[in-house]
Coordinates of C-alpha atoms in Angstrom, one line a residue:
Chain A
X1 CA -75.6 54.0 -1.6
X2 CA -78.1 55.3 0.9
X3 CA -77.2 58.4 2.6
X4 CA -76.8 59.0 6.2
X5 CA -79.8 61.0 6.5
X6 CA -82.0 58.5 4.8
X7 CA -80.5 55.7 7.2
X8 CA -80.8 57.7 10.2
X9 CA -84.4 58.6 9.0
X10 CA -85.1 55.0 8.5
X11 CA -83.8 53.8 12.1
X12 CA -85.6 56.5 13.9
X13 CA -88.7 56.5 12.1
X14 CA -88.8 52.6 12.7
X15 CA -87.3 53.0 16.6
X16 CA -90.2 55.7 17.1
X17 CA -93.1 53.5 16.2
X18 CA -91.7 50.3 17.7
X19 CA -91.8 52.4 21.1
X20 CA -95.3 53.4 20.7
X21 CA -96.5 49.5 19.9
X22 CA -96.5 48.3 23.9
X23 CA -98.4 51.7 25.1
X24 CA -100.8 51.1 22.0
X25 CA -101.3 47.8 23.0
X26 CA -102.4 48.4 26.8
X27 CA -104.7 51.1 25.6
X28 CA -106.4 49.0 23.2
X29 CA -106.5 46.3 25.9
X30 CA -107.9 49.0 28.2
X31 CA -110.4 50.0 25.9
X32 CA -111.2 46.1 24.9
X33 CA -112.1 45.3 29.0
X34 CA -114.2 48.5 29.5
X35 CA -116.4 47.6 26.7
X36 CA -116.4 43.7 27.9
X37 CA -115.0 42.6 24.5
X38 CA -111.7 41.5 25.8
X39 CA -112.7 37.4 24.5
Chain B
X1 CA -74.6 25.3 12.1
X2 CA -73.3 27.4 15.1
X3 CA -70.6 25.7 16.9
X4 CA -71.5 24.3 19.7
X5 CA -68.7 26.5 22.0
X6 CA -70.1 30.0 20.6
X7 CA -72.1 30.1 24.1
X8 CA -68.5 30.1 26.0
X9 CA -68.0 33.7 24.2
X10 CA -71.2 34.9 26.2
X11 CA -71.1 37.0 29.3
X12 CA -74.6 35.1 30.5
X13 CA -74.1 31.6 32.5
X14 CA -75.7 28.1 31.6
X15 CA -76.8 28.2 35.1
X16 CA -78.6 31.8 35.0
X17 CA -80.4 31.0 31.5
X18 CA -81.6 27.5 33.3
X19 CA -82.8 29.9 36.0
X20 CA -84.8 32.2 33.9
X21 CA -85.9 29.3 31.6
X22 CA -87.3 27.8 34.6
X23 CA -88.9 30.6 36.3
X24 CA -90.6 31.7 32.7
X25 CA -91.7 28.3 32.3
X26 CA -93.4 28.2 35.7
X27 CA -95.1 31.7 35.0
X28 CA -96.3 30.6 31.2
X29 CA -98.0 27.0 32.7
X30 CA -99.6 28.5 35.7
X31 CA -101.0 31.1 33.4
X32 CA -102.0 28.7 30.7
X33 CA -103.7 26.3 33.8
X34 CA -105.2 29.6 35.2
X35 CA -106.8 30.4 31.7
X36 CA -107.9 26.5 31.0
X37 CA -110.4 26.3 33.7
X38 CA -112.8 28.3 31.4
X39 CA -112.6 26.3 28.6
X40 CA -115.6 23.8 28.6
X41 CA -116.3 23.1 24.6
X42 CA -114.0 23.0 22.1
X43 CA -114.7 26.2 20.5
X44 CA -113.5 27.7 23.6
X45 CA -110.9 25.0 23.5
X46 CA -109.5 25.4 19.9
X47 CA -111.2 28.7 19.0
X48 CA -111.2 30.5 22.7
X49 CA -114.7 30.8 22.4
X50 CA -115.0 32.9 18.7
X51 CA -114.9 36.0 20.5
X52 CA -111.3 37.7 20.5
X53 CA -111.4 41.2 21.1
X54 CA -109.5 43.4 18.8
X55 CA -106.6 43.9 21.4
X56 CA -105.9 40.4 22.1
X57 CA -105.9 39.4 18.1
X58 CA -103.5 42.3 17.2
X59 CA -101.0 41.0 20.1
X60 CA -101.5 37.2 19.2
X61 CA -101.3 37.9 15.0
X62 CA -98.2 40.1 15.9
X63 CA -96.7 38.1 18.3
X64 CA -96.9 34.8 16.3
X65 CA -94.9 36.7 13.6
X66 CA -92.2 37.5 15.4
X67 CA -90.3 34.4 15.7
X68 CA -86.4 33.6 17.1
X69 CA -85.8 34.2 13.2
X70 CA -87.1 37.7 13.4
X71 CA -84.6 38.8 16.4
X72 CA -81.5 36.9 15.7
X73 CA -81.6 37.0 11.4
X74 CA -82.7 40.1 11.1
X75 CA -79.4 41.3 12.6
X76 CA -77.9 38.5 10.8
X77 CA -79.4 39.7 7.4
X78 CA -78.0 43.6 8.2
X79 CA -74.7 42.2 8.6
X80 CA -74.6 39.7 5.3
X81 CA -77.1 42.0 3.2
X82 CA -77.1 45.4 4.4
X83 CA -80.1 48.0 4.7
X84 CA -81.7 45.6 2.3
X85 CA -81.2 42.8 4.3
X86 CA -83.5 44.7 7.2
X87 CA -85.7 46.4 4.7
X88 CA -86.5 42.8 3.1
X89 CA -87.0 41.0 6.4
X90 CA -89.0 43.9 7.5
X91 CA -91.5 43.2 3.7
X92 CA -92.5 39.7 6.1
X93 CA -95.5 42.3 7.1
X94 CA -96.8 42.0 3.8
X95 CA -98.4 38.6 4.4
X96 CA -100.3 39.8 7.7
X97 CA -101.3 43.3 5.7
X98 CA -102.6 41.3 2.6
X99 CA -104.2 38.8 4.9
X100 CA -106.5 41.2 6.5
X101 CA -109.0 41.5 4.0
X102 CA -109.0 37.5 3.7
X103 CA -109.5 37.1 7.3
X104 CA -112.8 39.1 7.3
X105 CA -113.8 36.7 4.1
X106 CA -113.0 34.0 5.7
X107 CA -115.4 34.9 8.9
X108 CA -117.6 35.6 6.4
X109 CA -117.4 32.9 4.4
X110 CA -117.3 29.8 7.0
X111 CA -118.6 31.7 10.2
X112 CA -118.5 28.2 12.1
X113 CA -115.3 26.8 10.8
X114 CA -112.2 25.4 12.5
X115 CA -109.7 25.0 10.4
X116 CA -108.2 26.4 6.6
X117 CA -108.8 22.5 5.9
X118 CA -112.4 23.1 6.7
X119 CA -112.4 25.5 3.7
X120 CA -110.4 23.9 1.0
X121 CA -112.8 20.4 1.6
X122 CA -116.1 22.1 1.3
X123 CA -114.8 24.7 -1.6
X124 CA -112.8 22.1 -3.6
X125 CA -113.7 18.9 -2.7
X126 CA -112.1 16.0 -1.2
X127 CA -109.1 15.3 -3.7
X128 CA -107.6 19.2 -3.6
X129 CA -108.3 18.5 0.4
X130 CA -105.9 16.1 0.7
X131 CA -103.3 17.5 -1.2
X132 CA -103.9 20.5 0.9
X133 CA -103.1 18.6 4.4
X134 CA -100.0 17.2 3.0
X135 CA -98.3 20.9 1.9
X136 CA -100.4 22.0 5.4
X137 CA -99.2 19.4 7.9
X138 CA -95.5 19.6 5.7
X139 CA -94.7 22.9 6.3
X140 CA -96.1 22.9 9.9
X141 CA -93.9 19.9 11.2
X142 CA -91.0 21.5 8.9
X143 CA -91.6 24.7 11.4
X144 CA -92.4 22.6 14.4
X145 CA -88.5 21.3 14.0
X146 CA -87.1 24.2 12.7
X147 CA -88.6 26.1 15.8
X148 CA -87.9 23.1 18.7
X149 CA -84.5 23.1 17.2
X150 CA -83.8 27.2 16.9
X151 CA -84.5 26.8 20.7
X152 CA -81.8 24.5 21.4
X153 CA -79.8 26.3 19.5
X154 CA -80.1 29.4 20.4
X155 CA -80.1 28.4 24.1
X156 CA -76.6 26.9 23.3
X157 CA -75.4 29.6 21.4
X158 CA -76.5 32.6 24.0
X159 CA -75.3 30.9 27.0
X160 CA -73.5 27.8 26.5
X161 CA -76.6 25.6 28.2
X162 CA -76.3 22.0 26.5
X163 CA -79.1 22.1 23.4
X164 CA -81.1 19.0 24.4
X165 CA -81.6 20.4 27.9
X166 CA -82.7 23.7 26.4
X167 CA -84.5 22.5 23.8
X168 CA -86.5 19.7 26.0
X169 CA -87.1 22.7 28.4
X170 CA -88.6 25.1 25.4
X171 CA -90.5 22.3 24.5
X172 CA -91.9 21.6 27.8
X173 CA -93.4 24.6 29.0
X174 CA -95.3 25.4 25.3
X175 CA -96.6 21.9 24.8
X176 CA -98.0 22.2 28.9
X177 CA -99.2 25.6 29.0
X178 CA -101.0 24.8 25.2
X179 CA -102.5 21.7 26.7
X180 CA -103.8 23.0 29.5
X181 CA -105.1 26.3 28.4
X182 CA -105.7 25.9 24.5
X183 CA -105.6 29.2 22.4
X184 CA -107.0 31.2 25.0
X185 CA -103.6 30.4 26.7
X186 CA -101.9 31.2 23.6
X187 CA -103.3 34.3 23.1
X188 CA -103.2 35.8 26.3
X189 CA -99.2 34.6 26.8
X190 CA -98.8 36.0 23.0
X191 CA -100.1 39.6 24.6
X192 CA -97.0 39.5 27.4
X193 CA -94.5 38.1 25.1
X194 CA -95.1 40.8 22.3
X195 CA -94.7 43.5 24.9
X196 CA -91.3 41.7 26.6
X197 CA -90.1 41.2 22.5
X198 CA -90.7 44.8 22.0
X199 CA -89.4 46.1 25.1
X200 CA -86.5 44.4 24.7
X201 CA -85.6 45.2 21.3
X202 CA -85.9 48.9 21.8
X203 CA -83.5 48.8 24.9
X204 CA -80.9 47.4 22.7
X205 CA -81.8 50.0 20.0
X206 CA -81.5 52.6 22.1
X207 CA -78.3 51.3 23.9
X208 CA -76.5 51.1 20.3
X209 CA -77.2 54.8 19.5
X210 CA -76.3 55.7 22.3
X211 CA -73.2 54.1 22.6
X212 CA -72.0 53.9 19.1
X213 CA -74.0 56.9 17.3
X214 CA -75.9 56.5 14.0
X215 CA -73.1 59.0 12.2
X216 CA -69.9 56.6 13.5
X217 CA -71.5 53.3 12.6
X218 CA -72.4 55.1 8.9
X219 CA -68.6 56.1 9.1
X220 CA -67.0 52.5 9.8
X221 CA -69.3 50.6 7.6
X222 CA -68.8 52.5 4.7
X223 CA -65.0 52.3 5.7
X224 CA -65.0 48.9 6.2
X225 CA -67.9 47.1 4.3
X226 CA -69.4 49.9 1.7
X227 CA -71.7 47.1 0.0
X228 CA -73.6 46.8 3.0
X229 CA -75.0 50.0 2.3
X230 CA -75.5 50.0 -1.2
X231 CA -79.2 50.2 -2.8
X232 CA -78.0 47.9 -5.6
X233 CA -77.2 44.9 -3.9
X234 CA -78.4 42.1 -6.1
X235 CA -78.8 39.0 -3.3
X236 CA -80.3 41.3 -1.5
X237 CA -82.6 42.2 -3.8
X238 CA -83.4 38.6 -4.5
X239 CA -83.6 38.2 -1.1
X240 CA -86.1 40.4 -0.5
X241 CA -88.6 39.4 -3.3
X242 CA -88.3 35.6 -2.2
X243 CA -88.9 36.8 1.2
X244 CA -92.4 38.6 0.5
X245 CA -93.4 35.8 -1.6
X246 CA -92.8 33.2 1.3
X247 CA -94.4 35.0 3.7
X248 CA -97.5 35.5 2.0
X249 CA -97.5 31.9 1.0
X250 CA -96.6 30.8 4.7
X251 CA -99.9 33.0 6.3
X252 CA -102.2 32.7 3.2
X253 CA -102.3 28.7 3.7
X254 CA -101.2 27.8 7.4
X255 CA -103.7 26.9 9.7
X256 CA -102.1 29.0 12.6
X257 CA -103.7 32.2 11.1
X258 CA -107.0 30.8 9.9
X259 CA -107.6 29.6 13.3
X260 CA -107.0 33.1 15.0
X261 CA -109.7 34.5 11.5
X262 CA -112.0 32.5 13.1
X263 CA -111.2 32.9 16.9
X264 CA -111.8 36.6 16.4
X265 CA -114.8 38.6 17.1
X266 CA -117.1 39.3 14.1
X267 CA -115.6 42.3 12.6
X268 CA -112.0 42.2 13.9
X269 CA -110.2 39.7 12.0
X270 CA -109.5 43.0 8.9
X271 CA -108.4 45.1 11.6
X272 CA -106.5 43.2 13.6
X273 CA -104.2 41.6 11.2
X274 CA -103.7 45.4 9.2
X275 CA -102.5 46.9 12.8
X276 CA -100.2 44.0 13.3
X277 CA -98.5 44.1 9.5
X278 CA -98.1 47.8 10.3
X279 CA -96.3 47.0 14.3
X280 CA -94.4 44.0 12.8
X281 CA -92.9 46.3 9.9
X282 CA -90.5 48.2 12.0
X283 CA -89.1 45.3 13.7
X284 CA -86.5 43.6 11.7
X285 CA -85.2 47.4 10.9
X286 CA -84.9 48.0 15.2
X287 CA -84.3 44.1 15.7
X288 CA -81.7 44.1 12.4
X289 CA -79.4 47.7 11.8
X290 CA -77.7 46.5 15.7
X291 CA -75.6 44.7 13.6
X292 CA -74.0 47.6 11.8
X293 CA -72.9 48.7 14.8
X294 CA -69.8 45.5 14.9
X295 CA -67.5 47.0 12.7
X296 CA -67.2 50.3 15.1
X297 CA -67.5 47.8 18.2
X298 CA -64.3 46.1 16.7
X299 CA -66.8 42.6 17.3
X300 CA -64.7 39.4 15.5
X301 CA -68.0 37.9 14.8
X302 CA -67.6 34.3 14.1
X303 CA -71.0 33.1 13.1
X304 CA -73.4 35.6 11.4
X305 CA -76.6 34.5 13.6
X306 CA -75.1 35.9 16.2
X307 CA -74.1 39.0 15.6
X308 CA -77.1 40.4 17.1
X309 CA -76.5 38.8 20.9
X310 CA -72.6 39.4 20.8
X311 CA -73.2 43.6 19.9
X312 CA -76.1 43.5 22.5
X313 CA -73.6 41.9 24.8
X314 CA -70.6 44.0 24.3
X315 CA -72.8 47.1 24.7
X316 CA -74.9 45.7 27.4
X317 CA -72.9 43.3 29.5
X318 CA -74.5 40.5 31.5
X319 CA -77.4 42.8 31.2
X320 CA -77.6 42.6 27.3
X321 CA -77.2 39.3 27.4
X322 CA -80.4 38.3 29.9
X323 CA -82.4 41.1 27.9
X324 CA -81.3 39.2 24.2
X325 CA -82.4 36.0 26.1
X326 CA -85.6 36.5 27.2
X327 CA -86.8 38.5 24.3
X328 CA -85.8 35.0 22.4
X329 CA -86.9 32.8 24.4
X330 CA -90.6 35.2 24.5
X331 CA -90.4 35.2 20.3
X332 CA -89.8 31.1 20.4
X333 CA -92.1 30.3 22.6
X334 CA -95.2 33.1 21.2
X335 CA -94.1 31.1 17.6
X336 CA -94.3 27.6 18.7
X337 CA -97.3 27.8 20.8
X338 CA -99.6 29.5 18.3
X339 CA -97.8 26.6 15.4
X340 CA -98.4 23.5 18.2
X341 CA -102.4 24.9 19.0
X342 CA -102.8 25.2 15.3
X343 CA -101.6 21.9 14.1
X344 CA -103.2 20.4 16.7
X345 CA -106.6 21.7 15.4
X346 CA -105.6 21.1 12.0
X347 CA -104.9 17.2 12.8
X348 CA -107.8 16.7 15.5
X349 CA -110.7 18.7 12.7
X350 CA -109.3 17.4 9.7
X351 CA -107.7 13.9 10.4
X352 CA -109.0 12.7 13.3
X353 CA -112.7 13.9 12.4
X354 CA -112.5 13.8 8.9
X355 CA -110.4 10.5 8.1
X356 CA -110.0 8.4 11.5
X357 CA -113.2 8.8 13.5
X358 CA -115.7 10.7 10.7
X359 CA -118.7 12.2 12.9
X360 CA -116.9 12.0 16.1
X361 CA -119.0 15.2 18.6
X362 CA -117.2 18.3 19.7
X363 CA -116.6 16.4 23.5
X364 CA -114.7 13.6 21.4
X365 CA -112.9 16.0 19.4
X366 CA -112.2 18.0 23.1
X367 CA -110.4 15.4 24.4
X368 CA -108.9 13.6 21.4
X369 CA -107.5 17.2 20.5
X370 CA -105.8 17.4 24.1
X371 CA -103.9 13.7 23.3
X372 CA -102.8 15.2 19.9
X373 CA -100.8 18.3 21.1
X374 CA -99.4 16.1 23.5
X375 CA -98.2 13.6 20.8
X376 CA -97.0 16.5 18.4
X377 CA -95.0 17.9 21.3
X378 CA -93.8 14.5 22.1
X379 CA -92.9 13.7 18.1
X380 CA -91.4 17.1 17.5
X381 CA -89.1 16.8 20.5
X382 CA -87.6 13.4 19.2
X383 CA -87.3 14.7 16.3
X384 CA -85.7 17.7 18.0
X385 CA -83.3 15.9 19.7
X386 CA -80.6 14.3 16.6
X387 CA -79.9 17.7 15.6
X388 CA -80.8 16.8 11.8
X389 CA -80.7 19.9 9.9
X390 CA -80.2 23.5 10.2
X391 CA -83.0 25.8 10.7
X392 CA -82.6 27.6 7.6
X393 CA -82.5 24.6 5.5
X394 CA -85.5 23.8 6.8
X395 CA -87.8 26.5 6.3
X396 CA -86.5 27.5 2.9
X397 CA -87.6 23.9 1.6
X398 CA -90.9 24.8 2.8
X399 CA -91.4 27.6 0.6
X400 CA -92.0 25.5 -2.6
X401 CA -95.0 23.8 -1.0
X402 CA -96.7 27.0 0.4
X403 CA -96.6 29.2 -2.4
X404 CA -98.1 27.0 -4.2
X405 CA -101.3 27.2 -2.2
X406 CA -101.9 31.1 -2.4
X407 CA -103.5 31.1 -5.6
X408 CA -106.2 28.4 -4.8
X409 CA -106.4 30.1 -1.1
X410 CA -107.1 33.6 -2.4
X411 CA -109.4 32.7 -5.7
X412 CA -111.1 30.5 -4.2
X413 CA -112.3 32.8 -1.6
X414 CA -113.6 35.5 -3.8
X415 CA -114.2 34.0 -7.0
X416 CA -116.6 31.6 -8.5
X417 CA -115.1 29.9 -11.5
X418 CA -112.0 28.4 -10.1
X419 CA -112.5 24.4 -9.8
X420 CA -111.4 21.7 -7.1
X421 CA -109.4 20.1 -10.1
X422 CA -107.5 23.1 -10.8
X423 CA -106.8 24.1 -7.1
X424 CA -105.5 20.2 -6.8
X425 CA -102.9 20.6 -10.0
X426 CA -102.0 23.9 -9.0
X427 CA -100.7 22.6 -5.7
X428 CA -99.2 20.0 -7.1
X429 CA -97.1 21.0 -10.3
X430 CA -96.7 24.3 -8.0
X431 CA -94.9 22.3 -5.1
X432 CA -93.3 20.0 -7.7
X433 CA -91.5 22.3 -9.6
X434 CA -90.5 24.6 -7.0
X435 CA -88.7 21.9 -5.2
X436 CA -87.1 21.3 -8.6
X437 CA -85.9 24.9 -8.9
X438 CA -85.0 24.8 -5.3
X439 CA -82.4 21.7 -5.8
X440 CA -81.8 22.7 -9.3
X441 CA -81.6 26.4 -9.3
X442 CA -81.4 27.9 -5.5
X443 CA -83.8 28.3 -2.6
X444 CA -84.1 31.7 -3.7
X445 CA -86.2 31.1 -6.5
X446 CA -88.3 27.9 -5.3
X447 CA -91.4 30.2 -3.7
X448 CA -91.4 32.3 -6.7
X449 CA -91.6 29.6 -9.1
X450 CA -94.2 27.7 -7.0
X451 CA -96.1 30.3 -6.8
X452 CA -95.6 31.3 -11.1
X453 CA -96.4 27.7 -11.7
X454 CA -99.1 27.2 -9.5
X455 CA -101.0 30.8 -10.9
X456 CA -101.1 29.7 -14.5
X457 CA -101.8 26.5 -13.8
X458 CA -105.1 28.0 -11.7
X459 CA -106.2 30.0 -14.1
X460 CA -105.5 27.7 -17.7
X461 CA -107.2 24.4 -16.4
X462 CA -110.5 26.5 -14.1
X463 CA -110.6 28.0 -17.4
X464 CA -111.1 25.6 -19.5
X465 CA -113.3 23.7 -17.0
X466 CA -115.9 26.2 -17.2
X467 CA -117.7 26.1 -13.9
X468 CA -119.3 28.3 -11.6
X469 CA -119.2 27.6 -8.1
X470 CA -121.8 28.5 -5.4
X471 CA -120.7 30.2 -2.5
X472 CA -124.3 29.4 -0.6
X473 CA -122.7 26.2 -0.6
X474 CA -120.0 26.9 2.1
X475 CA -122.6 28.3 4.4
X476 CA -124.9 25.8 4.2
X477 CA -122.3 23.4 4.5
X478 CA -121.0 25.5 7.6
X479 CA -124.7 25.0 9.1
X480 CA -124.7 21.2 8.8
X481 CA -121.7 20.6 10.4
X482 CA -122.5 22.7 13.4
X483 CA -125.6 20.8 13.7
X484 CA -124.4 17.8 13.5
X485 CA -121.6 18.5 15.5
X486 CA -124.0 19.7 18.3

């Protein structure tokens, strides 16, 4: 049975890098129009 | 099935989804007209112009992924399976992580391709080719349904809005904003919708923990439902190995991610679709443990699929409710966009130019390929609109057909002595006997018998065949076609 540590560990771990995908994703985009390689 | 008055048991009106269908809808085809004014050849057309900078492909490759199954069975999954249920679902990121290093082959390969049929016809030859379009076009008009029809559904289920209005709706605004803007369109509304899906998700992440707590939800499921968070759980288990193995076989073969390979700037395809496996691997676990928060909620959940909207609902209100909606409505509509471009370009390159109007230009193919979508829109909403089967159903029966193709996809890509005859029986006494072990056994074991069958197979007959192919081939081939296309 999985522990409550290892659950919590999984859901935050997971939750923490789901919150960091939109701001990734407008940097990138960011980064992708100042270079002029959006398409 | 969900019964068709599960929407009466949400706190969000038929009237206020129509409203946000509609205003969506407008926002997704003026975009997609906005975006279709630069398209003047059908590279920009199918491909949007070969030159997708790495931001836009991560968003597209992630956001295709994420499909209505992703935020309502996840949660579903938890609740039936249990951390493996989540874990498993989250393993789907496999197929995008594996395909990286394919997609910068296949660029590599075939610079000036259009389609994964492109590829099988000049590696294999004509016979394997057409065996090839038939598992291809199979599986894509099995998603096609499965997709139309989760909309309906799910528009039903979250807010009691009858299923052929929601459904016709769904299917409206992706077939229009598709036609008019091609992938471009799709790509760019992929970029929004991933954000809204992700958004979304993490509200009603966050909400849960909040309200609830990760220690009293541990406390009341191992009270009420201690399985659920066992490590031993054999379905679950099974679950999870037939899972990876379908999702590999679903992105190794389909058109819908071969397309985006070559729509991608030289050098982004790898990087692209390994960023994406690693975003899309966390969803399903933030998407899916929701649901182990119903047992401290006290939620009488009367159909599994929708455990997921009724906790966000009882945690969120109205609120919850309009935030589960859109983020559905986003993953259906970033799904069946991306699958109706595809098979478009799968049926105008492959059908249209390569059996109905052989050495028709790139301006024929333009505009023939702009009559297609319209007609696979068209065909998929009648089909849509009986209610035939249920969306699991569906897509599991599909898994015999595509597992079958990984072997030839990934040999044939990287190695020389695999033959068209080979490729052609492994596909076919692959499919075969998975659909066997799907009716005969369970549809937990077709993809991994397809896929056993289909790897000896392969192997034994290229074997015994002896032959070396020449990979110069593909490229010259690649240069003729562009010539004569031009």
């Amino acid at each position: 049975m999985i522990s409550l540590m290892a659950l919590s560990t999984l859901v935050y771990a997971a939750l923490g890098v789901t919150v960091l995908i939109p701001i990734i994703l407008l940097a990138m985009v960011i980064s992708d129009y100042r270079k002029g390689e959006l398409w | 099935m969900l019964p068709d008055t599960l929407g009466q048991l949400s706190p969000l009106s038929p009237t206020l989804a129509f409203i946000i269908l509609l205003i969506f809808g407008v926002v997704w085809i003026a975009f997609g007209y906005f975006l279709g004014r630069k398209n003047e050849t059908l590279d920009d057309y199918m491909l949007a112009g070969r030159n997708v900078g790495l931001a836009f492909a991560t968003a597209t490759a992630m956001a295709t992924w994420v499909t209505s199954n992703t935020t309502m069975t996840a949660p579903q999954l938890t609740y039936q399976l249990g951390v493996w249920g989540m874990v498993g679902y989250s393993l789907g990121a496999v197929g995008l992580l594996l395909f990286a290093p394919l997609a910068s082959r296949i660029k590599t390969v075939l610079p000036h391709g259009f389609t994964s049929g492109d590829f099988i016809r000049e590696r294999y030859g004509k016979f394997a080719w057409r065996v090839f379009l038939l598992i291809s076009l199979f599986y894509a008009f099995g998603w096609l349904i499965s997709l139309g029809m989760a909309g309906g559904i799910l528009v039903n289920a979250l807010s009691g809005l009858r299923y052929e209005i929601g459904m016709s709706v769904i299917m409206l605004v992706c077939v229009s904003y598709t036609l008019l803007g091609g992938l471009r369109a799709v790509i760019a509304t992929d970029f929004i919708q991933v954000i809204i899906i992700v958004v979304g998700v993490c509200i009603v992440a966050f909400l849960v923990i909040d309200n609830v707590g990760i220690e009293r939800l541990y406390a009341d499921v191992e009270l009420e439902n201690p399985m659920l968070l066992s490590m031993l759980f054999p379905a679950a288990v099974m679950f999870l190995f037939n899972n990876l193995l379908f999702g590999v076989g679903e992105i190794f073969h389909s058109n819908v991610w071969w397309s985006r390979a070559f729509a991608f700037r030289q050098n982004t395809g790898a990087r692209a679709y390994f960023i994406a496996g690693l975003f899309w691997l966390p969803i399903p676990i933030v998407a899916g443990f929701i649901a182990l928060a119903a047992p401290s909620l006290g939620l009488n959940v009367p159909a599994a699929d929708m455990v997921g909207p009724l906790v966000a609902g009882n945690i969120l209100g109205t609120a919850g409710a309009v935030i589960v909606f859109i983020v559905v409505f986003s993953a259906l509509a970033s799904s069946l966009d991306s699958l109706l471009a595809a098979t478009g370009d799968l049926i105008t390159q492959d059908i249209y130019r390569g059996h109905v109007k052989p050495g028709a230009s790139d301006a024929q193919c333009f505009k023939a390929g702009r009559y297609i979508i319209l007609g696979l829109g068209l065909m998929t909403w009648l089909l849509c609109l009986p209610r035939i089967s249920t969306l699991a159903s569906l897509l599991y029966f599909t898994g015999a057909f595509v597992a079958s193709a990984i072997w030839p996809i990934v040999f044939g890509l990287y190695y020389r002595w695999v033959t068209g005859l080979a490729a052609s029986l492994a596909m076919i006494l692959g499919a075969g006997l998975g659909l066997l072990a799907y009716f005969q056994i369970g549809f937990y074991v077709a993809a991994l018998v397809s896929a056993a069958v289909s790897l000896v197979t392969i192997v034994g007959v290229s074997l015994l065949q002896k032959k070396q192919f020449d990979f110069s081939r593909l490229s010259r081939a690649d240069e003729t076609s562009e010539v004569a296309q031009t």
